[in-house]
Structure formats: C-alpha cells, structure tokens
Short mmCIF file of C-alpha atoms in Angstrom, two decimals:
data_model
loop_
_atom_site.label_atom_id
_atom_site.label_comp_id
_atom_site.label_asym_id
_atom_site.label_seq_id
_atom_site.Cartn_x
_atom_site.Cartn_y
_atom_site.Cartn_z
CA MET R 279 25.54 -135.18 -127.83
CA ALA R 280 27.62 -137.07 -130.08
CA GLU R 281 26.89 -140.33 -128.24
CA GLN R 282 23.25 -139.93 -128.61
CA GLU R 283 23.46 -139.26 -132.45
CA GLN R 284 25.59 -142.37 -132.72
CA TRP R 285 23.09 -144.38 -130.72
CA ASN R 286 20.35 -143.44 -133.21
CA GLU R 287 22.39 -143.92 -136.28
CA PRO R 288 21.68 -147.72 -136.59
CA ASP R 289 17.80 -147.11 -136.08
CA ARG R 290 17.82 -144.41 -138.57
CA VAL R 291 19.76 -146.64 -141.25
CA ARG R 292 17.43 -149.43 -140.60
CA LYS R 293 14.42 -147.23 -141.02
CA ALA R 294 15.74 -145.97 -144.34
CA GLN R 295 16.39 -149.40 -145.45
CA ARG R 296 12.80 -150.51 -144.58
CA ARG R 297 11.37 -147.37 -146.41
CA ARG R 298 13.49 -148.34 -149.40
CA ALA R 299 12.54 -151.79 -149.35
CA GLY R 300 9.03 -150.90 -149.01
CA ILE R 301 9.00 -148.49 -152.08
CA VAL R 302 10.79 -151.02 -154.33
CA SER R 303 8.54 -153.79 -153.55
CA PHE R 304 5.46 -151.71 -154.06
CA VAL R 305 6.84 -150.56 -157.43
CA ALA R 306 7.75 -154.05 -158.49
CA GLY R 307 4.37 -155.50 -157.52
CA PHE R 308 2.43 -152.61 -159.31
CA VAL R 309 4.56 -152.66 -162.43
CA ALA R 310 4.47 -156.64 -162.67
CA THR R 311 0.71 -156.70 -162.25
CA LEU R 312 0.26 -153.96 -164.94
CA ALA R 313 2.58 -155.83 -167.31
CA PHE R 314 0.53 -158.95 -166.70
CA PHE R 315 -2.79 -157.21 -167.87
CA ALA R 316 -1.08 -155.58 -170.56
CA PHE R 317 0.85 -158.43 -172.34
CA PHE R 318 -0.68 -161.68 -171.03
CA PRO R 319 -2.51 -163.51 -174.07
CA GLY R 320 -6.09 -163.81 -173.93
CA LEU R 321 -6.91 -160.68 -171.82
CA PRO R 322 -8.19 -157.70 -173.61
CA HIS R 323 -4.96 -155.39 -173.90
CA VAL R 324 -6.49 -152.43 -172.35
CA ILE R 325 -5.45 -151.06 -168.95
CA ASP R 326 -8.79 -149.85 -167.37
CA TRP R 327 -9.40 -148.64 -163.76
CA GLY R 328 -10.02 -152.22 -162.50
CA ALA R 329 -6.64 -153.23 -163.81
CA VAL R 330 -4.95 -150.19 -162.11
CA LEU R 331 -6.88 -150.94 -158.74
CA VAL R 332 -5.66 -154.57 -158.85
CA ALA R 333 -2.33 -153.41 -159.53
CA LEU R 334 -2.40 -150.99 -156.61
CA LEU R 335 -3.65 -153.84 -154.25
CA ALA R 336 -1.03 -156.12 -155.65
CA GLY R 337 1.81 -153.39 -154.94
CA VAL R 338 0.30 -152.93 -151.24
CA LEU R 339 0.35 -156.76 -150.82
CA ALA R 340 4.10 -157.03 -152.19
CA ARG R 341 4.97 -154.06 -149.76
CA TRP R 342 3.31 -155.52 -146.75
CA SER R 343 4.83 -159.12 -147.44
CA ARG R 344 8.33 -157.55 -147.80
CA LEU R 345 8.17 -155.43 -144.63
CA SER R 346 6.77 -158.24 -142.55
CA ARG R 347 9.55 -160.46 -143.63
CA LEU R 348 12.19 -157.80 -142.91
CA SER R 349 10.79 -157.40 -139.43
CA ARG R 350 10.62 -161.09 -138.96
CA VAL R 351 14.24 -161.62 -140.10
CA THR R 352 15.42 -158.44 -138.08
CA ASN R 353 13.62 -159.80 -134.75
CA THR R 354 15.32 -163.32 -135.14
CA THR R 355 18.68 -161.68 -135.80
CA HIS R 356 18.51 -158.95 -133.20
CA PRO R 357 16.45 -160.08 -130.33
CA THR R 358 15.37 -157.36 -128.04
CA ASN R 359 16.04 -159.25 -124.80
#
C-alpha cells in the first residue's frame, strides 16, 4: 500500500501544480484585461458586461495557453516511451 501511495505522489503533485498554474494564469488574464478597460486612455472608463465577458475570455485564453505550454514542456522533459 505504501508503494502505491509513493507511486501516485508525483502525479498528484503534478496535477496540483497544473491546477495552481491554471488558476493563477486565469486570474492574471482576467485582471489584466479589466485593468486595460478601466485605465487605458481613450476608452470610456466604465466596466460594462462586454468588458467583463472579454476579460473572462482573456482569462480562459491565458489559462489554456499556460496549460498547453506546461503539457508541452512536461512531454519533452518526461517522455512516456
């Protein structure tokens, strides 16, 4: 039983790191986009539903790009063969 727990430990750690990276990248993309809409000169300084939806899309895109990069780096570092 202890061997099985040790075997699953790296996978659990890797999944936790991926989850944490996804959350951080989503929040960073969301906040950066909202800050852009709030403070960029020339735009109306009003956060409306359109800005919130674009910020959500930017957060999802940031999360997707970060996780795809992590999986690409992981696959080249630790081949499955």
